[in-house]
XYZ file of C-alpha atoms in Angstrom:
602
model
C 16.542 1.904 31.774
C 14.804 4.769 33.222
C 11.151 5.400 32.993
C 11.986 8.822 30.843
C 14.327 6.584 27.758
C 11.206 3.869 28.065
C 8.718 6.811 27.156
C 11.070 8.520 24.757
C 11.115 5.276 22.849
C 7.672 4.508 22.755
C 7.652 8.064 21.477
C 10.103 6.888 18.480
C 7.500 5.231 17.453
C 6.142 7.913 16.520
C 8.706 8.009 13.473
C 6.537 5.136 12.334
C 3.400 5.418 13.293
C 4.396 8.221 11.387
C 6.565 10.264 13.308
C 8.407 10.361 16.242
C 12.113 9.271 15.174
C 12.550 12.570 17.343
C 11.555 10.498 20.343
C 14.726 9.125 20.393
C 16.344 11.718 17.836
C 16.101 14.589 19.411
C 16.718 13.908 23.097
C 19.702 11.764 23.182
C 22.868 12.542 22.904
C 25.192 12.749 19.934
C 27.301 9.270 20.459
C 30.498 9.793 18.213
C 31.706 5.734 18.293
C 31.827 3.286 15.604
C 28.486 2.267 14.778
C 28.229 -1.216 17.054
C 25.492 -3.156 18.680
C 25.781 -2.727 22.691
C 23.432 -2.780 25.525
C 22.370 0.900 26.187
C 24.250 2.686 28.928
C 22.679 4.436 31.948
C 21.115 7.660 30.976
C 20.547 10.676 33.009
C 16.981 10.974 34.177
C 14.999 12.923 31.463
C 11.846 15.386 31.081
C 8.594 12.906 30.059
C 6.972 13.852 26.784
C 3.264 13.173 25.813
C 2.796 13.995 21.988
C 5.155 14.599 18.849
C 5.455 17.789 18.374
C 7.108 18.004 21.898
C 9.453 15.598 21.244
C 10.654 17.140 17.485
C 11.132 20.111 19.858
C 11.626 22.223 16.719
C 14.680 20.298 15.797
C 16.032 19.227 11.621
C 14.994 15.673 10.634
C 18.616 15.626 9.492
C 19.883 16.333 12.563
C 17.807 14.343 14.738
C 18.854 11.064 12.210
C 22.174 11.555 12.155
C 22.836 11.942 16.022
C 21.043 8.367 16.394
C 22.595 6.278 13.745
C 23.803 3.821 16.788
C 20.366 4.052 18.209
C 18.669 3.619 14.246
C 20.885 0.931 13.897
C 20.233 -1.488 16.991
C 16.315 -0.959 16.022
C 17.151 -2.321 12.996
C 18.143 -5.846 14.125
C 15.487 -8.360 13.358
C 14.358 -10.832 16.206
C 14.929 -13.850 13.740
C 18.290 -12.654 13.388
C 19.345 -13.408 17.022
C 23.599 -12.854 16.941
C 23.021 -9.736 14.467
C 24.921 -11.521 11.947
C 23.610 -8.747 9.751
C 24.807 -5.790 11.973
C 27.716 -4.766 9.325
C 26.014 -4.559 6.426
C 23.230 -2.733 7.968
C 25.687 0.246 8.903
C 27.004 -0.090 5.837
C 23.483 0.510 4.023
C 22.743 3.061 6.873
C 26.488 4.651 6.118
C 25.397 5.171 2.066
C 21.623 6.077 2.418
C 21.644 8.401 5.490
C 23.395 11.611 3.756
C 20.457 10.746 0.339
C 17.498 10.811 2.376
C 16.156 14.017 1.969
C 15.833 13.058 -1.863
C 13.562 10.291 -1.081
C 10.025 12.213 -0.541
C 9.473 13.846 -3.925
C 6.360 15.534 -3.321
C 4.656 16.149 0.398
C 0.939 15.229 1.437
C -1.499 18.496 0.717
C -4.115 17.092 3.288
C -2.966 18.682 6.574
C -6.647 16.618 7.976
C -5.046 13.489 7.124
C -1.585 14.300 8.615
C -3.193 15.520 11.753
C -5.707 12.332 11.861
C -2.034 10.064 11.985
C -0.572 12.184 14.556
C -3.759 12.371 16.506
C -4.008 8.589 16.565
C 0.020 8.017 17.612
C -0.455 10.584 20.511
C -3.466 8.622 21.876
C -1.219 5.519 21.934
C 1.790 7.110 23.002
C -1.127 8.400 26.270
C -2.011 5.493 26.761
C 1.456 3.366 27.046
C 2.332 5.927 28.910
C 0.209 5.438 31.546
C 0.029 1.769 31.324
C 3.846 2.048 32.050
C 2.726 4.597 35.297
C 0.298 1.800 36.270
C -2.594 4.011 35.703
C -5.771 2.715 34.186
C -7.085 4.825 30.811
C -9.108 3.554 27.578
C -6.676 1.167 25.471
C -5.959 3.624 22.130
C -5.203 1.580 19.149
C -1.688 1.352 17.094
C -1.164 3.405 14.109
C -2.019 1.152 10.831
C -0.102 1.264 7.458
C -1.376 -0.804 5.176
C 1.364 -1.620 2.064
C 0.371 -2.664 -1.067
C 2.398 -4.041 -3.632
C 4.243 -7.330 -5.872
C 6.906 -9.758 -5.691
C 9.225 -7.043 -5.290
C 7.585 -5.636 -2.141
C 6.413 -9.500 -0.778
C 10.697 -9.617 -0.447
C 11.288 -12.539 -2.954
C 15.400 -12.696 -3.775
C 15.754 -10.901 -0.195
C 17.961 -13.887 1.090
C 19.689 -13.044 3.891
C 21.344 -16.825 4.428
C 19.753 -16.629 7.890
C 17.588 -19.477 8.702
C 13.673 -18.552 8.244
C 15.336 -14.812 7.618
C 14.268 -14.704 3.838
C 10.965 -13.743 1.587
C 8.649 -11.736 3.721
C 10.237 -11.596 7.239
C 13.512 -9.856 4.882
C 11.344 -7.013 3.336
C 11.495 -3.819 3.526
C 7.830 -3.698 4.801
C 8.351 -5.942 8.085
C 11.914 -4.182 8.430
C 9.733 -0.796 8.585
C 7.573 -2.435 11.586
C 10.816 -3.625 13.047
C 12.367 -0.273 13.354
C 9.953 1.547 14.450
C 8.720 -0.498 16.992
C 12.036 -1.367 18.081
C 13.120 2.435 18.490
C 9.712 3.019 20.766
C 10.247 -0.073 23.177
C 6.590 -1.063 22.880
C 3.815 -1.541 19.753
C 2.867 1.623 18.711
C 2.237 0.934 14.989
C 0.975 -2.328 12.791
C 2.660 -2.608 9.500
C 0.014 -4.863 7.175
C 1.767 -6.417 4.116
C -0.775 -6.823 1.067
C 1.215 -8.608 -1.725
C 0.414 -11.075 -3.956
C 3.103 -11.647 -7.343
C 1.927 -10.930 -10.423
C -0.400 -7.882 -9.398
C -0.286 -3.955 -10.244
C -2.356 -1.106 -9.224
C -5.024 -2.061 -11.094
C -5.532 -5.789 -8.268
C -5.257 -3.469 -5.535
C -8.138 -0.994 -6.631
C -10.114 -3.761 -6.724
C -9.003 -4.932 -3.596
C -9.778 -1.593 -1.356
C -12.947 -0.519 -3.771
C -14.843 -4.010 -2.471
C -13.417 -4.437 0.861
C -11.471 -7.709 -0.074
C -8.600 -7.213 2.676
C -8.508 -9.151 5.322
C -10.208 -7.644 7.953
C -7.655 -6.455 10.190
C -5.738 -4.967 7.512
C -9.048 -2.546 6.224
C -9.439 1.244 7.440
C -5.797 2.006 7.657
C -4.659 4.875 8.534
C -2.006 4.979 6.095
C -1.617 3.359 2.623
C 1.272 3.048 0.828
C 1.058 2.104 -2.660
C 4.235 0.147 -3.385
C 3.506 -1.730 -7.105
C 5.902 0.763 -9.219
C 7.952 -2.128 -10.546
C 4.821 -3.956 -11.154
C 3.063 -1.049 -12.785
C 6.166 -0.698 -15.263
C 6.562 -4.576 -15.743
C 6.615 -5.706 -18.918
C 2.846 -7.143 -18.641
C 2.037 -3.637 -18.584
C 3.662 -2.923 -22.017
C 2.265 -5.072 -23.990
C -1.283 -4.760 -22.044
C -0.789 -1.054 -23.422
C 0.449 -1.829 -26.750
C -2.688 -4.236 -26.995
C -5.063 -1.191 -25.845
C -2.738 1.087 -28.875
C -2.182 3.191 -25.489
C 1.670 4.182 -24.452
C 2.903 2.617 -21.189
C 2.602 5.776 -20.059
C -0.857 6.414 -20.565
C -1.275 3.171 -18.891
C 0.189 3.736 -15.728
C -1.412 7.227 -15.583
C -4.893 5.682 -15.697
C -4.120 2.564 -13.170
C -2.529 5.022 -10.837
C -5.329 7.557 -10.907
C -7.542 4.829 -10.561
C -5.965 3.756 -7.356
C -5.886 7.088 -5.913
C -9.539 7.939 -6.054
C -10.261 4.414 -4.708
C -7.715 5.331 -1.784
C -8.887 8.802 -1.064
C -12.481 7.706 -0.444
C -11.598 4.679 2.541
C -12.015 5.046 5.682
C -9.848 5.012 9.077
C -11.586 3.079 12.001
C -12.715 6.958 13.364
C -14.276 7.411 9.989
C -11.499 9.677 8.539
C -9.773 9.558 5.573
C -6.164 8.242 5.074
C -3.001 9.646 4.812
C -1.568 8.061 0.731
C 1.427 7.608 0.034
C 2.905 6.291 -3.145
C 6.645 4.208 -3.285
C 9.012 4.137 -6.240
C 11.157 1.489 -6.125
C 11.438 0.704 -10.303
C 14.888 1.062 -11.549
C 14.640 -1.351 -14.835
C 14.787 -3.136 -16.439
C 12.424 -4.219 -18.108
C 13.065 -1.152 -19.753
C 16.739 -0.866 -21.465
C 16.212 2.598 -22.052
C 17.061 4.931 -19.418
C 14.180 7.710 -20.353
C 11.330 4.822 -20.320
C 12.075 3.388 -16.885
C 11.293 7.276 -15.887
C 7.809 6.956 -17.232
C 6.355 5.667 -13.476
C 7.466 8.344 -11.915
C 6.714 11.132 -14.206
C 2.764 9.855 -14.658
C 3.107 9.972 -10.694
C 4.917 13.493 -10.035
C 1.653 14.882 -12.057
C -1.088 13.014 -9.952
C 1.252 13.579 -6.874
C 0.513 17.484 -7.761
C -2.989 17.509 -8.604
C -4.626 15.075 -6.000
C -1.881 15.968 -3.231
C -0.376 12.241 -1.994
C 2.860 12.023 -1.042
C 5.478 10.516 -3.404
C 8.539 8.368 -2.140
C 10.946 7.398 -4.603
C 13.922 4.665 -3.526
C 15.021 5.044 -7.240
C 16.363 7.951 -7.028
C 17.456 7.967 -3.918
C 20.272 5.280 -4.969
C 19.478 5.974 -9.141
C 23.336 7.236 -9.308
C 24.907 4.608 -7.438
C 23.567 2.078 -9.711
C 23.910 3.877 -13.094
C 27.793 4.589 -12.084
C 27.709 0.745 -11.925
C 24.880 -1.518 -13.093
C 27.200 -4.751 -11.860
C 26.890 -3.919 -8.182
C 25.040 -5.712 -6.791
C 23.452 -4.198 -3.629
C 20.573 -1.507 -4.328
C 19.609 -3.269 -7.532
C 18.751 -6.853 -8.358
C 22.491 -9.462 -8.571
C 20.186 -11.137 -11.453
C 21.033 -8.430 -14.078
C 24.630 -9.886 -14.493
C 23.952 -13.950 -13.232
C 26.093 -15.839 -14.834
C 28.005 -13.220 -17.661
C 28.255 -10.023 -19.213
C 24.770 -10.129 -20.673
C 22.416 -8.149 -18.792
C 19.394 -10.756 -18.316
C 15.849 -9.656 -17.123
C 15.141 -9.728 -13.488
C 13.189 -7.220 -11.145
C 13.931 -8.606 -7.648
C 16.491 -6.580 -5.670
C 18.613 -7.875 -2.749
C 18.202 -7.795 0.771
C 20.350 -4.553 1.276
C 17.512 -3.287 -0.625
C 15.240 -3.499 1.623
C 16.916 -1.984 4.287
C 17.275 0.462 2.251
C 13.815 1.224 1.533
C 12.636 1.095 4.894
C 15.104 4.113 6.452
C 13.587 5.756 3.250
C 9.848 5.216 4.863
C 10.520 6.248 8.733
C 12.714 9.282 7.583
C 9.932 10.305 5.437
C 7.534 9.971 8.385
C 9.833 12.185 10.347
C 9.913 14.819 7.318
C 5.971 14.623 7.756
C 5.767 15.053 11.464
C 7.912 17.653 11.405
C 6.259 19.663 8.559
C 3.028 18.979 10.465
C 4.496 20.285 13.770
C 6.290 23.778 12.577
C 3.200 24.950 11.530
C 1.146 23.583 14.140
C 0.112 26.826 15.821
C -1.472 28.423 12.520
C -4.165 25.599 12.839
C -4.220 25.291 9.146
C -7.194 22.222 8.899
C -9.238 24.709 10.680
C -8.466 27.477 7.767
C -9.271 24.527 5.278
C -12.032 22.684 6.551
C -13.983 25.231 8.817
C -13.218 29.023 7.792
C -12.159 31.314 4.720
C -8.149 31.628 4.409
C -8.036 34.961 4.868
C -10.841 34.994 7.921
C -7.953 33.618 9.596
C -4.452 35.557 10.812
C -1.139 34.353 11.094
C 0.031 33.823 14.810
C 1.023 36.968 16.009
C 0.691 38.844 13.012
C -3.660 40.017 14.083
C -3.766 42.758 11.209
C -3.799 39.835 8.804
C -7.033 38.798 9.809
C -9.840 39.434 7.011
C -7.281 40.448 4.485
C -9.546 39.657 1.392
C -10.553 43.023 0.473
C -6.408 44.162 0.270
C -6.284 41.417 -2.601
C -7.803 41.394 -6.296
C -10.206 38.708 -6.808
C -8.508 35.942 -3.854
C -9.279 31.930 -3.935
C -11.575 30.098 -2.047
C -10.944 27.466 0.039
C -10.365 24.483 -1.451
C -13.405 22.398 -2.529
C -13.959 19.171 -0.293
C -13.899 16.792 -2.657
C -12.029 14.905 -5.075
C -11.075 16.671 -8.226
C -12.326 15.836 -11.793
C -10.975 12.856 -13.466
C -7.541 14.291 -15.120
C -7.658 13.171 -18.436
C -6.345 15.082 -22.011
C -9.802 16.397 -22.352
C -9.960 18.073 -19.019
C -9.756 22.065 -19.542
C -9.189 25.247 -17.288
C -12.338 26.513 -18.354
C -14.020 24.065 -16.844
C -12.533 22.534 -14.021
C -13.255 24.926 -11.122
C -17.357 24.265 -12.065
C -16.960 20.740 -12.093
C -15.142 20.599 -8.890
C -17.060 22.594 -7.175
C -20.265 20.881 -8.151
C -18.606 17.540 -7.249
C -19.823 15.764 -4.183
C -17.828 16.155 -1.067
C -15.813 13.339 -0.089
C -17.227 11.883 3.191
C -16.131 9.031 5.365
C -18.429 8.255 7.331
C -18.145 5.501 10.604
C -21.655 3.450 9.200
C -20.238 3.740 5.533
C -16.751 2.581 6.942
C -18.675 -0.729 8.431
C -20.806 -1.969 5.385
C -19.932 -4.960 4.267
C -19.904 -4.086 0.143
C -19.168 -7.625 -0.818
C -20.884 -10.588 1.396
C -18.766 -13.376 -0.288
C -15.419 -12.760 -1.525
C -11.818 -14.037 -1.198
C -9.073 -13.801 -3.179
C -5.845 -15.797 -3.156
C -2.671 -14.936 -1.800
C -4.192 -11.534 0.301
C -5.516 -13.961 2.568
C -3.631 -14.445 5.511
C -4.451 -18.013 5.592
C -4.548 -19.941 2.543
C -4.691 -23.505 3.717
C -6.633 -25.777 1.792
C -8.852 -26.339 5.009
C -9.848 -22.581 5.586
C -10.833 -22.152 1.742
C -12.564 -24.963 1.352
C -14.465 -24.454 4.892
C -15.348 -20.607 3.760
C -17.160 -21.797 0.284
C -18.424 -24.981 1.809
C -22.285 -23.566 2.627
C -22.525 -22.243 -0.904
C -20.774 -25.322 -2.823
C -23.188 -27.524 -5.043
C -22.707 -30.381 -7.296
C -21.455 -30.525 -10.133
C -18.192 -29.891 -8.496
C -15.531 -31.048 -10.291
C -12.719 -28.319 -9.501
C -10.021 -28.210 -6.344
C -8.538 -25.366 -4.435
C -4.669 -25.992 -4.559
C -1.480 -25.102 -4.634
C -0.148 -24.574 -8.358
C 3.905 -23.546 -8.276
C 3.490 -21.571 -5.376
C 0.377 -19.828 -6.114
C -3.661 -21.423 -4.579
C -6.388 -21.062 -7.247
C -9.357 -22.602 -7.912
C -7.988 -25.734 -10.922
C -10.099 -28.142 -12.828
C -9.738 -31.965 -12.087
C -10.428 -32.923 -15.622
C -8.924 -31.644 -18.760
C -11.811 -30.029 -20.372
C -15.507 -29.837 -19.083
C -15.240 -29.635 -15.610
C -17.603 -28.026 -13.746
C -17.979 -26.170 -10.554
C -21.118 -24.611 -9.228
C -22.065 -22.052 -6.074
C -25.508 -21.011 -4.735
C -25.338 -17.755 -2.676
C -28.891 -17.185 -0.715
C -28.523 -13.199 -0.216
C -29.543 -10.989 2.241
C -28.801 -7.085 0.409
C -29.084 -6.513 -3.304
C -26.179 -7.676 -5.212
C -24.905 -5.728 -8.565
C -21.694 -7.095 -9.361
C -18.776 -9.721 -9.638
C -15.277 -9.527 -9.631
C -13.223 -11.967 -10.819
C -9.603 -12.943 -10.449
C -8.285 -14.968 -12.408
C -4.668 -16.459 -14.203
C -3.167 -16.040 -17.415
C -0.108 -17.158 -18.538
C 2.022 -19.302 -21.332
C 3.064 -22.237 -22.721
C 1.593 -25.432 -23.583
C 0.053 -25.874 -20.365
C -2.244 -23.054 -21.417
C -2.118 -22.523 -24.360
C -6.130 -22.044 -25.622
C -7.276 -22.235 -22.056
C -10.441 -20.784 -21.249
C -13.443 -20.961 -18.871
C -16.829 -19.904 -19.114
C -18.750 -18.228 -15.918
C -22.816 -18.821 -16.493
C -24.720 -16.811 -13.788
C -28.509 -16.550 -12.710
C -30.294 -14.356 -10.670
C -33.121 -14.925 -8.378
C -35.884 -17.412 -9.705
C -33.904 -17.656 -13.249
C -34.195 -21.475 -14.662
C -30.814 -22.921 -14.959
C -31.084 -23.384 -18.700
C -31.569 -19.166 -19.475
C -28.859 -18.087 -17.275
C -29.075 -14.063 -16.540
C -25.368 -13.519 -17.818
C -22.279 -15.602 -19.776
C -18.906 -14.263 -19.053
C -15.766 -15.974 -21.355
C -12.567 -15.824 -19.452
C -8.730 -16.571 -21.450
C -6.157 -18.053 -19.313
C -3.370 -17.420 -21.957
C -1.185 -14.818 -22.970
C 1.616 -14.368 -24.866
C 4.216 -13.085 -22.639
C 6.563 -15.171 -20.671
C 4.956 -14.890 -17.027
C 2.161 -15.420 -15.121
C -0.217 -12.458 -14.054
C -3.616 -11.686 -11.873
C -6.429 -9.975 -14.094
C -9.401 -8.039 -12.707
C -12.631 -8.483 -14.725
C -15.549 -6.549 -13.161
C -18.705 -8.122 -14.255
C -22.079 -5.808 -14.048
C -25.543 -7.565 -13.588
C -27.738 -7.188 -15.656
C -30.023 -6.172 -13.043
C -29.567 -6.679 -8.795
C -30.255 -9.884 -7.327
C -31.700 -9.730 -3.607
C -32.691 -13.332 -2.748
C -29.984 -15.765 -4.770
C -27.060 -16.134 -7.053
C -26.200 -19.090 -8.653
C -22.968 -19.274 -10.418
C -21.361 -21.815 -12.317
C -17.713 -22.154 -13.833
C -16.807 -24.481 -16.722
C -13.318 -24.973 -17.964
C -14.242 -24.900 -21.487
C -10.717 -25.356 -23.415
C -7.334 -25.830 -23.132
C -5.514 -28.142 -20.340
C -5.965 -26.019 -17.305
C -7.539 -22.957 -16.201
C -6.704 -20.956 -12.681
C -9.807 -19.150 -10.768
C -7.946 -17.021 -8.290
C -10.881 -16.138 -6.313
C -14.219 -14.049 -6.737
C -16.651 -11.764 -4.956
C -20.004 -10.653 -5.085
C -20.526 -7.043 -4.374
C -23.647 -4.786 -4.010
């Protein structure tokens, strides 16, 4: 392979680390065969190119995609799945998705900073492979990281591929995505981190990034992709809303704009924000009504507009395939129809799927990259972060500089940070004022490197959940009673109690910062098993005696819905502790009672 093809695929990459499908796109040849799986031929010798925007060279997305299906699809093949038993129905996927992927990205990133901050960060890896490949010596630059987010749906459970240790995780879309991307550049220029835990919505992973619970290679991404839509729109969410006397609506609007403020304050490793994107991947049905399964992705059309994050939706990319015919049984879950004509409930889609979903991510990175690069030369960050608009001219146009007196009464740039809340009360009267007095959004390296919670872990985001490992991280602050074990409960580790009622588990934290909070995650779900379950928390706070405790939290373990669900309850101090916590858990009724983990947070 020449030196040229290695550095044009390192530059595919790019696609992924968000954008150079061009690498390879662009710059090879159209190859008119049957889609196959062969080793590449000799190819002529090629000019080298050192960042993105060269390699786009101006070209269509849509062009650059389809001239490399071959090229897209030998990426594609998973190491685990060694013959490429799997090579067929790939092209077939690739066949049916390629001409529907410009309907996949339903609204574009506003942030040209963040954009630029991803391509910045692939060009200084794509620099330094380069040379590395040269033999010449430069700084190591890191890969681009993408941090996904998400549920069962996005963990890959029912993507069976009847491949041996080819299932679950390895099968999803999200370690497809890596797979491609990486594949297409030759070398690793971007990390893919899967954060997904069944049983959790928007509302785990707010949590999650607002206390630094990740694990920490998977914190300051430089992407995020929020991927719980079928979560958010589960049927827990329903009747959580109906419970509230909220719509489902309403309650996905407020878990979703949640998230996004939580999202648009982290921090990349340079201190920088990151680039959001949100995933739609809901198409029932735990809705049977065709207008409610829309109600995701209308709440998320309106933030998309008003915070500016970027808005994927797989539902709609394949929405008419599987209306025309709800019994196929490739782009939505096989479940709906097991076993008869009744459609049954099920959310978990096959692996074709998946595949799916992932050409839907890299295109959309090429969409981005290519946005970013067309408009490259009219430095518009600078406009927005440094200067006026209309200080500025457009290339080659100089009269257009310090235009503001030709127009009546122009904007100003855009305020730096985050807009007001958007709630029913909000009002154009008001909102410029309360934007503009709103404090800038800053990400700053120090602020990036706090640690906001000193003790926390959480089950199931941890990349190691052995029994050991837990047990070994709480063992310092364990004291007796102790009368609860960290196991595994039908697939899912939690803190249980050994005894039926009474148990007891206690922790003493000796602290080094002032501590303000804790978050608890915890189980509920049905059936006799836990039916009245319930646990008490009892906390105290510095030199408290252990017979006034500071604080008494009651937890429920049950609810009456046919599942079993994470729930976040935030617990505020009622003042800081800055020398110790104690904290002790009781399981105070029913048979059983599931701690999922906890943390203490400033």
């Amino acid at each position: 392979m020449s030196p040229s093809l290695s550095l044009c695929k390192v530059a595919l990459v790019a696609l992924s680390s968000l954008f150079c499908l061009a690498a390879l796109l662009g710059q090879l040849a159209f190859d008119s065969e049957a889609l196959g799986v062969q080793s590449p031929g000799t190819l002529s010798s090629q000019k080298r190119y050192y960042n993105i925007c060269e390699i786009l060279d101006n070209q269509s997305p849509a062009s650059l995609w389809a001239q490399n299906l071959k090229r897209i699809l030998r990426a594609s093949q998973s190491p685990l799945d060694v013959d490429y038993q799997l090579q067929i129905p790939t092209a077939q996927v690739l066949k049916v998705i390629t001409p529907r992927l410009h309907s996949g990205l339903k609204s574009t990133p506003r942030d040209w900073q963040a954009l630029e901050n991803v391509i910045e960060t692939t060009n200084r890896r794509l620099a330094y492979l380069n040379a590395k490949k040269e033999g010449h010596l430069i700084e190591e630059a890191r890969p681009l990281k993408i941090l996904v987010l998400g549920g069962s749906v996005t963990k890959g459970v029912n993507c069976k591929t009847g491949i041996k240790d080819y299932h679950d995780v390895e099968c999803s879309w999200v370690v497809r995505l890596e797979t491609l991307l990486n594949n297409l550049a030759g070398d690793r220029v971007v990390d893919v981190h899967l954060a997904a835990v069944g049983g959790t919505n928007s509302a785990t992973a707010q949590a999650m990034l607002e206390y630094d619970l990740l694990p920490e290679k998977m914190r300051e991404p430089d992407i995020i992709i929020n991927a719980y839509a079928t979560n958010d729109m589960h049927i827990l969410t329903l009747q959580e809303a109906t419970s509230q006397n909220i719509s489902l609506q309403e309650k996905i609007f407020g878990m979703a704009q949640n998230f996004t403020r939580t999202a648009l304050q982290q921090c990349t490793e340079e201190g920088k924000t990151p680039l959001l994107l949100w995933l739609d991947d809901y198409l029932g049905n735990e809705q049977r009504e065709i207008l409610a399964t829309s109600d995701f992705i209308q709440s998320l059309q309106v933030l998309a507009g008003y915070y500016g994050f970027g808005l994927m939706s797989y539902a709609d990319t394949v929405r008419d395939l599987v209306y025309g015919s709800t019994g196929e049984r490739s782009f939505s879950p096989p479940g709906w129809y097991k076993n008869g004509p009744e459609m049954k409930r099920e959310i978990h889609p096959p692996y074709p799927m998946h595949i799916a979903v992932s050409y839907i991510v890299a295109y959309t990175f090429l969409q981005l990259a290519s946005n970013h690069c067309g408009l490259k030369s009219w430095k518009i960050t600078s406009w927005e972060n440094n200067l006026d608009y209309f200080d500025a001219p457009i290339p080659d146009f100089l009269d257009t500089k310090g235009s503001m007196p030709t127009l009546d009464s122009p904007p100003l740039p855009r305020p730096k940070g985050l807009p007001p809340f958007l709630t029913s009360d909000l009002k154009l009267d008001d909102i410029s004022k309360l934007w503009r007095e709103a404090a800038p959004t800053q990400c700053e390296a120090e602020k990036a490197n706090r640690v906001r919670c000193p003790v926390g872990w959480v089950s199931g985001f941890r990349p190691d959940l052995k029994t050991n490992n837990t047990m070994n991280y709480f063992a310092p602050y364990i004291r007796e009673p102790f009368e609860w074990e960290w196991r595994n409960d039908k697939g899912k580790f939690g803190w249980l109690p050994t005894l039926s009622s009474g148990a007891k588990m206690a922790f003493d934290f000796p602290l080094e910062q002032e501590i303000h909070r804790i978050v608890l995650f915890y189980m509920k779900s049905y059936g006799a098993t836990w039916e009245r379950s319930k646990s008490r928390l009892h906390v105290y706070l510095d030199d408290d005696k252990r017979d006034v405790p500071s604080l008494e939290v009651s937890l429920s373990g049950f609810h009456d819905k046919e599942t079993s669900e994470v729930y976040v309850e935030e617990v505020q101090l009622p003042r800081g502790a800055s020398r110790r916590l104690q904290m002790t858990v009781e399981h105070a009724a029913g048979k059983t009672f599931k701690l999922m983990g906890f943390a203490i947070c400033s």
